[in-house]
mmCIF file of C-alpha atoms in Angstrom:
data_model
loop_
_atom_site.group_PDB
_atom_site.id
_atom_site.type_symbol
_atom_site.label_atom_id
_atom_site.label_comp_id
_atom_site.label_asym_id
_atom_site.label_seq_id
_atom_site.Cartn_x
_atom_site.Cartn_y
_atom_site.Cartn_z
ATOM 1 C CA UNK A 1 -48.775 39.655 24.550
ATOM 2 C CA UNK A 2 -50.137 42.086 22.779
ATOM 3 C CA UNK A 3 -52.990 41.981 19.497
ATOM 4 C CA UNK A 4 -50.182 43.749 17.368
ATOM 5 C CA UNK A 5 -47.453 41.166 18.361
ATOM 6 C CA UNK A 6 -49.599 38.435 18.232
ATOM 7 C CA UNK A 7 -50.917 38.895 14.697
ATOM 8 C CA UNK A 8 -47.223 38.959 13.392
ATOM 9 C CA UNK A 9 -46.402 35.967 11.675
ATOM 10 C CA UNK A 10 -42.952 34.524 10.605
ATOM 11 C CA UNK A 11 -43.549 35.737 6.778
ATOM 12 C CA UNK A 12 -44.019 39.419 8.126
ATOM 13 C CA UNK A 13 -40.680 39.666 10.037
ATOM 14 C CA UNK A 14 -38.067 41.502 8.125
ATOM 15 C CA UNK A 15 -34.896 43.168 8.510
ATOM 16 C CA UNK A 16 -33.852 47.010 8.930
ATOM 17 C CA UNK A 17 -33.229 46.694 4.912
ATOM 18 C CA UNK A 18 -37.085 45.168 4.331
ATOM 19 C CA UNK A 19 -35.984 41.534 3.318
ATOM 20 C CA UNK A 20 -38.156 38.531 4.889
ATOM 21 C CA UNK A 21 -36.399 37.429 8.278
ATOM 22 C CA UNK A 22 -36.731 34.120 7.327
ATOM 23 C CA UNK A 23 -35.357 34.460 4.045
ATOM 24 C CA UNK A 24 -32.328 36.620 5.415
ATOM 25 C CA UNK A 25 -31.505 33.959 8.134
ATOM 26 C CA UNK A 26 -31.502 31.292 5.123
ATOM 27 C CA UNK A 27 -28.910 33.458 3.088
ATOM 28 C CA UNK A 28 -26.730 34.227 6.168
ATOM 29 C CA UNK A 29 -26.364 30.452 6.862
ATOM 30 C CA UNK A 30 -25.756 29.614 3.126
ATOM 31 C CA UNK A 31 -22.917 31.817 2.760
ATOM 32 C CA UNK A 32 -21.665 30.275 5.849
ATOM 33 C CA UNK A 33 -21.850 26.643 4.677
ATOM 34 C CA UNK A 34 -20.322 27.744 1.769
ATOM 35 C CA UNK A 35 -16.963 29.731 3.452
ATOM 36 C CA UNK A 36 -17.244 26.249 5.591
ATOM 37 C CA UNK A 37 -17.229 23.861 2.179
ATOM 38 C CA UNK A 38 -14.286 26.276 0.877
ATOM 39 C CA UNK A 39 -12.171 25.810 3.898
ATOM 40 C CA UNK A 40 -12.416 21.978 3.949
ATOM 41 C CA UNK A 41 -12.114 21.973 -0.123
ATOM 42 C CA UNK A 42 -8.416 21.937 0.292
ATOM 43 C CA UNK A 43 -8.414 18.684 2.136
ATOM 44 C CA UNK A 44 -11.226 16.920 0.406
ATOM 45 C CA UNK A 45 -8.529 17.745 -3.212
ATOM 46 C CA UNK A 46 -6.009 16.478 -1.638
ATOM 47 C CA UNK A 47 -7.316 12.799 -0.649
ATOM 48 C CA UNK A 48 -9.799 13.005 -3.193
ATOM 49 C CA UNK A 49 -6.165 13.122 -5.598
ATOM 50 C CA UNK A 50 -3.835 11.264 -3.160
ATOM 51 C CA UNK A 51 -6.099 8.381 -2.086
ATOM 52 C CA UNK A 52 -9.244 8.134 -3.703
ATOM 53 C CA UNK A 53 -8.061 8.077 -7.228
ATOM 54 C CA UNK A 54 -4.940 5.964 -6.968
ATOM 55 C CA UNK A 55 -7.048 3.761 -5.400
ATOM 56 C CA UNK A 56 -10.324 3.453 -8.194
ATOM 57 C CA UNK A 57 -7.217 3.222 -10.401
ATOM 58 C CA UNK A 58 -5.902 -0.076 -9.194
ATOM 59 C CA UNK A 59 -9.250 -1.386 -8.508
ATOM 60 C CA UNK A 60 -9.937 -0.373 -12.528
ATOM 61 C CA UNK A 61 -6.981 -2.122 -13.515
ATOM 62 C CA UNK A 62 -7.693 -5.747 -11.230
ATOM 63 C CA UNK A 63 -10.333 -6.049 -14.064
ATOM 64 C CA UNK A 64 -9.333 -4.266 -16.887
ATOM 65 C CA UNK A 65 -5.903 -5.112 -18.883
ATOM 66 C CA UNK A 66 -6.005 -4.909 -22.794
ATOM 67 C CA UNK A 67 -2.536 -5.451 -23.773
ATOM 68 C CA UNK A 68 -3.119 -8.078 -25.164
ATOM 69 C CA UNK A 69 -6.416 -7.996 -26.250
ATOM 70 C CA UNK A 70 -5.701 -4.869 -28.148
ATOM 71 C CA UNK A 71 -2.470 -5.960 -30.229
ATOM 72 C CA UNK A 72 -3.792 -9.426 -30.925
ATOM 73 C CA UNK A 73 -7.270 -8.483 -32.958
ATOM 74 C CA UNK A 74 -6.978 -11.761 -35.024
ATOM 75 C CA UNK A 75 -6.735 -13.853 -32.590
ATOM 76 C CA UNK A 76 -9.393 -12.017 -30.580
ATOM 77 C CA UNK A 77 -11.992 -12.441 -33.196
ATOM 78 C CA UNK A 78 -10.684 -16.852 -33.650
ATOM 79 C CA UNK A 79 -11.352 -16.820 -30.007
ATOM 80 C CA UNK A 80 -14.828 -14.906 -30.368
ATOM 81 C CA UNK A 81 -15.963 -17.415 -33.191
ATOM 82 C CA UNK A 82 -14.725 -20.680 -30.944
ATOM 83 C CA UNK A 83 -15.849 -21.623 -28.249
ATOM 84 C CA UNK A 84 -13.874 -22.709 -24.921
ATOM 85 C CA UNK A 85 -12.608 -25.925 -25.317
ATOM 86 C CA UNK A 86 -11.652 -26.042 -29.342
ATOM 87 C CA UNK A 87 -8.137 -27.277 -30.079
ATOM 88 C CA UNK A 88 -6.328 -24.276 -32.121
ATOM 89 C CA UNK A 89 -5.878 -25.044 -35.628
ATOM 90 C CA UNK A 90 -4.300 -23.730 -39.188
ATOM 91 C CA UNK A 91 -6.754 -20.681 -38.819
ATOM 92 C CA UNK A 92 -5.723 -19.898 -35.055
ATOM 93 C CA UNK A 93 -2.142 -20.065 -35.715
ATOM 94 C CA UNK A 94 -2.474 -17.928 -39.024
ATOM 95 C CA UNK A 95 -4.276 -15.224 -36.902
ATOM 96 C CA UNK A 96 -1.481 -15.719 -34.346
ATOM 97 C CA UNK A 97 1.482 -15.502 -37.078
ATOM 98 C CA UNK A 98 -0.700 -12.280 -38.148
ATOM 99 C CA UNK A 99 -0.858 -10.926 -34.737
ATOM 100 C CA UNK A 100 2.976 -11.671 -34.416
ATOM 101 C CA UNK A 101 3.785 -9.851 -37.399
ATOM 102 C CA UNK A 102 1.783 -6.316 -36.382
ATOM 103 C CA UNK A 103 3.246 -6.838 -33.044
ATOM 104 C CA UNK A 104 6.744 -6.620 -34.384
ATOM 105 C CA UNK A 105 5.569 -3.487 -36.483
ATOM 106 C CA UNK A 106 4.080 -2.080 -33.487
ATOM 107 C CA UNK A 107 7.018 -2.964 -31.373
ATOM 108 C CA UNK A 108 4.032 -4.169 -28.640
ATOM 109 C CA UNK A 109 5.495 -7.902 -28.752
ATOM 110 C CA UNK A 110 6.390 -6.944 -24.947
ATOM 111 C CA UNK A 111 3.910 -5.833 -24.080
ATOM 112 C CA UNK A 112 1.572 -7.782 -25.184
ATOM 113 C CA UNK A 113 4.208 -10.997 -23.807
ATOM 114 C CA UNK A 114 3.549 -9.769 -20.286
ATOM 115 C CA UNK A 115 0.293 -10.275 -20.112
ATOM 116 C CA UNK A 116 0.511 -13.588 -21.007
ATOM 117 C CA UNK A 117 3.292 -13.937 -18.493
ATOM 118 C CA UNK A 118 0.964 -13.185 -15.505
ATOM 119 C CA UNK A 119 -0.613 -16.577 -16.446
ATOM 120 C CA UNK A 120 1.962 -18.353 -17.573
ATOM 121 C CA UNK A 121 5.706 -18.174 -16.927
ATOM 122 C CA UNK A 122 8.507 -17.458 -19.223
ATOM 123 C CA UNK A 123 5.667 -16.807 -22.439
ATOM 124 C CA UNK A 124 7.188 -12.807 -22.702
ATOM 125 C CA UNK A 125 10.615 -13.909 -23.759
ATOM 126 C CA UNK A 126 8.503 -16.818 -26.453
ATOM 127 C CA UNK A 127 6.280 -13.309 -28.207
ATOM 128 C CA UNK A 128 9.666 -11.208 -28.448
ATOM 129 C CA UNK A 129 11.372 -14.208 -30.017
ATOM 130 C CA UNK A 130 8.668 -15.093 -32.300
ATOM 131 C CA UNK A 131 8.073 -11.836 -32.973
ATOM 132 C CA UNK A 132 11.259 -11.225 -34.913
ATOM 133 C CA UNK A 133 10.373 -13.487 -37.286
ATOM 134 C CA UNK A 134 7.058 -13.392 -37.459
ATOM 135 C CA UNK A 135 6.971 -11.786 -40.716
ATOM 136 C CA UNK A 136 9.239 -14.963 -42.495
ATOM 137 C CA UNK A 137 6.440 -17.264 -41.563
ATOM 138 C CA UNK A 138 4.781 -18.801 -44.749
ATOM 139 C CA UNK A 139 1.857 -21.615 -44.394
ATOM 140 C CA UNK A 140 1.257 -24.000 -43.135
ATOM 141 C CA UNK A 141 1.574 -21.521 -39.776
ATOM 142 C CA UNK A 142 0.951 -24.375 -37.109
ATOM 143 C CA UNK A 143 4.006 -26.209 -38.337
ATOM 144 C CA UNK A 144 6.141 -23.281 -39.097
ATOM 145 C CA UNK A 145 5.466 -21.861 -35.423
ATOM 146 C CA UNK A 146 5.664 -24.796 -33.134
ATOM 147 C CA UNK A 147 8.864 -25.960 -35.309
ATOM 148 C CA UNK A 148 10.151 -22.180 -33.974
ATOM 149 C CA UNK A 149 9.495 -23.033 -30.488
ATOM 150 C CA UNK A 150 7.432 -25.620 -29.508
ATOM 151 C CA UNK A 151 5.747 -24.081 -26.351
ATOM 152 C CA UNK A 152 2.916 -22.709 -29.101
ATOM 153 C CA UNK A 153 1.554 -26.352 -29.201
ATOM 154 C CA UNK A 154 1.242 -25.730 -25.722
ATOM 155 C CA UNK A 155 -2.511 -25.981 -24.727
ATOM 156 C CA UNK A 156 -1.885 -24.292 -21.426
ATOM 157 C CA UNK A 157 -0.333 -21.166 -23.484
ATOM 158 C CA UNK A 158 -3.779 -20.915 -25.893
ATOM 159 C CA UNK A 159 -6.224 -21.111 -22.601
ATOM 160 C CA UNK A 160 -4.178 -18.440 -20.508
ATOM 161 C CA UNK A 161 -4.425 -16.492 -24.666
ATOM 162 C CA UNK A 162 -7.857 -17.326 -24.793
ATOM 163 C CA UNK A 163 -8.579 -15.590 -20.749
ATOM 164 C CA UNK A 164 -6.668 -12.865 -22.083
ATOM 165 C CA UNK A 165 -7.908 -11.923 -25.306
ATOM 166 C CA UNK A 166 -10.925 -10.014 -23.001
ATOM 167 C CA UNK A 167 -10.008 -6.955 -21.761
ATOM 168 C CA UNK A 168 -12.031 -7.396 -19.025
ATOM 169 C CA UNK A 169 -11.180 -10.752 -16.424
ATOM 170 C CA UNK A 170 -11.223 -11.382 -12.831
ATOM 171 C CA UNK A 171 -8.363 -13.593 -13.616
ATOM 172 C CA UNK A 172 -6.132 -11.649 -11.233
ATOM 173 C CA UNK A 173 -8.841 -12.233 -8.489
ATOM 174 C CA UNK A 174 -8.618 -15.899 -9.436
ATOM 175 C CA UNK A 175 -4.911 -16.325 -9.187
ATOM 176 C CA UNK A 176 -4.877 -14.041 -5.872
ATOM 177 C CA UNK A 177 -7.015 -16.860 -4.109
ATOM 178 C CA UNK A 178 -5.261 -20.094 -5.857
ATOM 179 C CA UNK A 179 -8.008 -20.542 -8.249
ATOM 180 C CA UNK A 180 -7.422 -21.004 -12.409
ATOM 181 C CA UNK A 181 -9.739 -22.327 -15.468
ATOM 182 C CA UNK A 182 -9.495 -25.448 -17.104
ATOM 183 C CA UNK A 183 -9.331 -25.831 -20.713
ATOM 184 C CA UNK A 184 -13.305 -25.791 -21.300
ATOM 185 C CA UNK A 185 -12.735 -22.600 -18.979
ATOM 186 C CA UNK A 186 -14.246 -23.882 -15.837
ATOM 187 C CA UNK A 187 -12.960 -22.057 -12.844
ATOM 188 C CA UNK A 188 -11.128 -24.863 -10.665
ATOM 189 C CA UNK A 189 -8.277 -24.399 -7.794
ATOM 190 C CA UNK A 190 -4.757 -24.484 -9.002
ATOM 191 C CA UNK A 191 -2.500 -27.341 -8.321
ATOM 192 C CA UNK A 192 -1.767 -28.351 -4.575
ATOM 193 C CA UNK A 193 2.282 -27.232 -5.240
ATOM 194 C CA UNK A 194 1.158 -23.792 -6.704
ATOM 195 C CA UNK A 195 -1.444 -22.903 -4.044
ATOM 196 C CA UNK A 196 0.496 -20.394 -1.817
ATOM 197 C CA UNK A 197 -1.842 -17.190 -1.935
ATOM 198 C CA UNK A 198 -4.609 -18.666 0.698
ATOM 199 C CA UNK A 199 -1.332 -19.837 2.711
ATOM 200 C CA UNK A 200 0.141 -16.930 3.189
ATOM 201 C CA UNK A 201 -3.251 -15.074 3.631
ATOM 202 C CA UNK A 202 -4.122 -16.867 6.835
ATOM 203 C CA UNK A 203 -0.586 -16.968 7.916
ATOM 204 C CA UNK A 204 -0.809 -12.842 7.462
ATOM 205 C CA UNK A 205 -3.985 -13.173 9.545
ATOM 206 C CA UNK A 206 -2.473 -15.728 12.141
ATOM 207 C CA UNK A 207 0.179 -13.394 13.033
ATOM 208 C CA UNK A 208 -1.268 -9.967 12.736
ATOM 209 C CA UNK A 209 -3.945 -11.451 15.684
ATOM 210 C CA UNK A 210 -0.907 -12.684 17.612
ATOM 211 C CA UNK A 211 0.535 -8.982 17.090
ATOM 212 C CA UNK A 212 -2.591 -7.506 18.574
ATOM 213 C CA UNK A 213 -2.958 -9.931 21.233
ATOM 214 C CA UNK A 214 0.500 -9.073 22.682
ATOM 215 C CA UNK A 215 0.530 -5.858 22.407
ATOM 216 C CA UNK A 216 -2.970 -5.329 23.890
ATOM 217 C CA UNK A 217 -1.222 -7.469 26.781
ATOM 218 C CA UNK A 218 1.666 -5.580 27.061
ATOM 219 C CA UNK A 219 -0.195 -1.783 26.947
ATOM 220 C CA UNK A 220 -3.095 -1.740 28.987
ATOM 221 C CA UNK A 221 -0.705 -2.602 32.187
ATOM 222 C CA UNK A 222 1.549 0.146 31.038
ATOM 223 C CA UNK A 223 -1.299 2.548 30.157
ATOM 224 C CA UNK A 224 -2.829 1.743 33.626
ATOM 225 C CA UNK A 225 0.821 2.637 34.907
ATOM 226 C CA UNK A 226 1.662 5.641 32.845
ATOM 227 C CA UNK A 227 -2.070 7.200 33.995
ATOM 228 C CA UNK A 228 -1.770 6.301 37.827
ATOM 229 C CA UNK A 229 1.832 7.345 38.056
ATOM 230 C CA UNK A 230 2.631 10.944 39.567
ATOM 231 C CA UNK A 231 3.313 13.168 36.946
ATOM 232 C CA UNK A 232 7.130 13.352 37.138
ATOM 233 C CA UNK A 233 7.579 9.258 37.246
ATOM 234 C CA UNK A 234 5.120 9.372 34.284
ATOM 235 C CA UNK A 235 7.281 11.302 32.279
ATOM 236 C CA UNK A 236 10.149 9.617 32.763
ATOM 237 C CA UNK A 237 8.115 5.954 31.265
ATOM 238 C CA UNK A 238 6.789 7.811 28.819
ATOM 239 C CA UNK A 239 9.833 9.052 27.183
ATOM 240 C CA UNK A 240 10.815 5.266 27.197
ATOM 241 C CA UNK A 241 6.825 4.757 25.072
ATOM 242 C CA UNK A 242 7.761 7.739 22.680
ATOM 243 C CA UNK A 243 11.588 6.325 22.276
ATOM 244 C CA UNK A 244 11.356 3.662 18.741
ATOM 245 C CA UNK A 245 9.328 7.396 17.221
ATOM 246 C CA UNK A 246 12.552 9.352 17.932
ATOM 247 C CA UNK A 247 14.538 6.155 16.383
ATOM 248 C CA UNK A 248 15.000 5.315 12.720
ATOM 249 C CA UNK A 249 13.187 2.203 11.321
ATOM 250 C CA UNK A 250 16.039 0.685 9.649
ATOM 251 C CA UNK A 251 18.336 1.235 13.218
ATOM 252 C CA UNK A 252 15.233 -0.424 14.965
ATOM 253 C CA UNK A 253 15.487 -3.342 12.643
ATOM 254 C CA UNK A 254 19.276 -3.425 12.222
ATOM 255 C CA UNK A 255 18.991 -3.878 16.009
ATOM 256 C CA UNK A 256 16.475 -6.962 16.668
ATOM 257 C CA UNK A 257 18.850 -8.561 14.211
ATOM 258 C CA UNK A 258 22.097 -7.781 15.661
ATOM 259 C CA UNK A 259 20.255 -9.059 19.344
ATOM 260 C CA UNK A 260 18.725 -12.324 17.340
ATOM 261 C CA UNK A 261 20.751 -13.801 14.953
ATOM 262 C CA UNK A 262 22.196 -16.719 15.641
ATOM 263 C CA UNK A 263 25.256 -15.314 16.972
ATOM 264 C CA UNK A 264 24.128 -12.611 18.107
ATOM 265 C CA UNK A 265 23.620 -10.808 21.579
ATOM 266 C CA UNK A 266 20.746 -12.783 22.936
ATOM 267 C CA UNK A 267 22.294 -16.612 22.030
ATOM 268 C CA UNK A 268 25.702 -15.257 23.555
ATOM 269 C CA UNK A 269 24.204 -14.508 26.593
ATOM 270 C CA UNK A 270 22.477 -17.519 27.235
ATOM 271 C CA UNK A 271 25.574 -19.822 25.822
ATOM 272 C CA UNK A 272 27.194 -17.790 28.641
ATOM 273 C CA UNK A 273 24.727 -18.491 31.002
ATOM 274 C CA UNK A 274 24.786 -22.304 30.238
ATOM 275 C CA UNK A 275 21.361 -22.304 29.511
ATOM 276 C CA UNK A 276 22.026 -23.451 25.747
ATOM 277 C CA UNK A 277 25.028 -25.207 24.340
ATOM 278 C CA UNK A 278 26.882 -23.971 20.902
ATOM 279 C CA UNK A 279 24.819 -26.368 18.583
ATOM 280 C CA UNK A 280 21.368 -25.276 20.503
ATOM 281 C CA UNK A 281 21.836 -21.911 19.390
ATOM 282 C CA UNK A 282 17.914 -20.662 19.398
ATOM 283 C CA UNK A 283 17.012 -19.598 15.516
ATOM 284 C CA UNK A 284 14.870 -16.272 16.541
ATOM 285 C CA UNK A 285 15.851 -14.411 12.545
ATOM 286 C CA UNK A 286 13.894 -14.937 9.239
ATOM 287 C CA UNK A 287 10.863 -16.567 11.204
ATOM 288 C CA UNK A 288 7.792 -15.919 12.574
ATOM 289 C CA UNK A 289 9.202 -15.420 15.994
ATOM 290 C CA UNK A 290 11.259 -12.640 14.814
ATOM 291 C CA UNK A 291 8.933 -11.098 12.823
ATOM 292 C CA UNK A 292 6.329 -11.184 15.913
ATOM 293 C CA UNK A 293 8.783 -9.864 18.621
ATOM 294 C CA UNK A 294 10.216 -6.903 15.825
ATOM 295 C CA UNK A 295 6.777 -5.981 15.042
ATOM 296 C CA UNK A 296 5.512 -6.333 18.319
ATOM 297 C CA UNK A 297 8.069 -3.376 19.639
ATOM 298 C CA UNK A 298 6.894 -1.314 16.572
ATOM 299 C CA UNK A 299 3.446 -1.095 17.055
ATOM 300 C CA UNK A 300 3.138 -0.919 20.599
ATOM 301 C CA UNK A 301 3.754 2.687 21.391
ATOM 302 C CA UNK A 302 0.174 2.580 18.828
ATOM 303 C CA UNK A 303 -1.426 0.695 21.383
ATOM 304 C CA UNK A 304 -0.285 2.292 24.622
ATOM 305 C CA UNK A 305 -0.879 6.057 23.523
ATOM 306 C CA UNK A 306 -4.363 5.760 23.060
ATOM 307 C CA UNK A 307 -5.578 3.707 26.265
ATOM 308 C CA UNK A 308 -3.631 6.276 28.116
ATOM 309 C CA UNK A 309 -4.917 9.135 26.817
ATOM 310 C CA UNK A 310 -8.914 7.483 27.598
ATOM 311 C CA UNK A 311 -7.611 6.186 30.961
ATOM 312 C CA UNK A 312 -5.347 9.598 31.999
ATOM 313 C CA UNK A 313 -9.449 11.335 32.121
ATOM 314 C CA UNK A 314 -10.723 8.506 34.281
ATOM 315 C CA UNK A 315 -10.260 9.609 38.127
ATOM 316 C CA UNK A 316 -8.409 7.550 40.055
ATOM 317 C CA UNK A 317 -11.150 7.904 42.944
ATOM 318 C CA UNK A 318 -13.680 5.520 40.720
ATOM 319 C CA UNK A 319 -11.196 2.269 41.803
ATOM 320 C CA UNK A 320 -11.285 3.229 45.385
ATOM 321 C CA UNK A 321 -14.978 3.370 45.736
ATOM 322 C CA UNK A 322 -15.600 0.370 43.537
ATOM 323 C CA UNK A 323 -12.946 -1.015 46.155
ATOM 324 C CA UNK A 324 -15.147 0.151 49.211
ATOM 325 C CA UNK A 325 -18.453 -1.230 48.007
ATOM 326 C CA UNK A 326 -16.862 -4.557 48.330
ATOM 327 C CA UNK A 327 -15.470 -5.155 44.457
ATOM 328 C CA UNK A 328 -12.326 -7.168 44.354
ATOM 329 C CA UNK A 329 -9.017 -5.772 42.891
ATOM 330 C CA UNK A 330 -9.754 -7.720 39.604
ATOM 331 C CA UNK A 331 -13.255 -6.566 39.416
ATOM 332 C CA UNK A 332 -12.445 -2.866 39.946
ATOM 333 C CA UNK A 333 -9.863 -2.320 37.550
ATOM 334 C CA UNK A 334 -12.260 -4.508 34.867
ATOM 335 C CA UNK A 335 -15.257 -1.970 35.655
ATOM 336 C CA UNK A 336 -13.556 1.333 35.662
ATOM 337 C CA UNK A 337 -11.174 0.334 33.176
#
């Protein structure tokens, strides 16, 4: 090396122009970041539009839901000045009658109805009635109103008011694991008859494991296959993998039930066999054993495609010399597999 090149330094490189090397590398590989960032923008719109918002949209609205807060502003404020717990009285049905009355001006009596409705059945159809008449009302309110229907002496109707004169609840989080308040506003579970959301959860749970189970069970072996196979045999399975894409949904479904139903293809055939008898017809429709087998066949082409596309790269040679140092059948196929 010689003195001259050895007493350059990075900060006296430069270009044929006279810009800093360093500097002119930095810009190059900025303005390709940025023609990178511009390609991908597209996509990043698109989901950020599609998915992301629709999303922070219903998350926004599991905890947010004023329409009821914001047609009922008398009532809002009795609630603010009571505390949890305090029987309503002439003032709380006064702001209600109030709150009735702008509702019907406002034409939000609906509106307003539903939310209460999430809570508590059947209360939409009680704030359009009411409504109507809402301006008639003289005092004393509490008579007038509960003489009009008497579900507004209700104290189940007041605590799901109360919950929902907030704008902001986790109410809906509440209900959607069998939970509820109690009239001081404790949160406590619901009763044992109305507690189907943690049911059906685990049942959702239970089956979607079963699901994977069987299909994991039923497409490694015909992965394994498919990738072993000669190439023309191959083919011909796989067009029998890639079939239920090239079918309609609704014709896969129409067809499990035609084969399940009671009297349908599968019970014929084994009443013809003799294996059941007419009244031991097999119930396989509307049950968990249809909806396993029916889902089962949808989602395993999901399943098989990708272990065959991992074990299609594996050569067949690694099971043979697994085989040769003395591993069993079992034990090669778990190794290279």
């Amino acid at each position: 090396m010689t003195d001259a090149t050895a007493q350059l330094t990075p900060a006296a490189l430069t270009t044929a122009d006279g810009k800093p090397l360093k500097a002119a590398l930095a810009a190059s590989l900025a303005v390709r970041r940025r023609r990178a960032l511009m390609l991908v923008a597209p996509l990043f719109l698109f989901i950020f539009i599609s998915f992301i918002v629709p999303i922070g949209q219903m998350l926004f609205q599991s905890i947010y839901n004023d329409t009821f807060s914001a047609n009922a502003p008398a009532l809002r404020q009795w609630f603010a000045e009571n505390p949890a717990g305090t029987d309503p009285d002439e003032a709380a049905y006064a702001a209600l009658a109030a709150d009735l009355a702008k509702m019907k001006a406002d034409k939000t009596a609906g509106v307003a109805g539903t939310r209460i409705n999430y809570d508590v059945s059947g209360t939409r159809s009680l704030f359009t009635s009411s409504a109507r008449g809402a301006d008639k009302l003289e005092p004393p309110f509490k008579e007038a109103l509960i003489a009009q229907d008497k579900k507004w002496a209700d104290p189940i109707i007041w605590r799901a008011m109360r919950s929902a004169s907030s704008p902001w609840t986790f109410d809906f989080y509440l209900a959607a694991n069998d939970f509820t308040r109690d009239d001081a506003g404790k949160i406590v579970p619901v009763a044992e008859g109305q507690a189907i959301y943690k049911t059906l959860f685990w049942r959702t749970i239970s089956m979607s494991l079963q699901i994977t189970l069987i299909c994991l069970l039923l497409g490694f072996p015909i992965a394994h296959l498919l990738a072993t196979l000669p190439m023309r045999k191959a083919m011909l399975l796989m067009i029998l993998v890639l079939l239920p894409f090239w079918t309609s949904l609704l014709v896969r479904t129409t067809s499990w039930m035609v084969l399940l139903q009671s009297q349908g293809v599968l019970n014929n055939l084994l009443v013809g066999l003799g294996l059941i008898g007419e009244d031991g017809r097999i119930q396989m429709m509307y049950n968990e054993t249809g909806t396993i087998i029916a889902m089962t066949h949808i989602l395993l082409p999901f399943t098989v495609l990708p272990l065959y596309s991992v074990m299609k790269t594996i050569p067949p040679s690694y099971v043979r010399a697994a085989r040769s140092l003395g591993a069993t059948s079992w034990t090669a196929f778990r190794r290279v597999y």
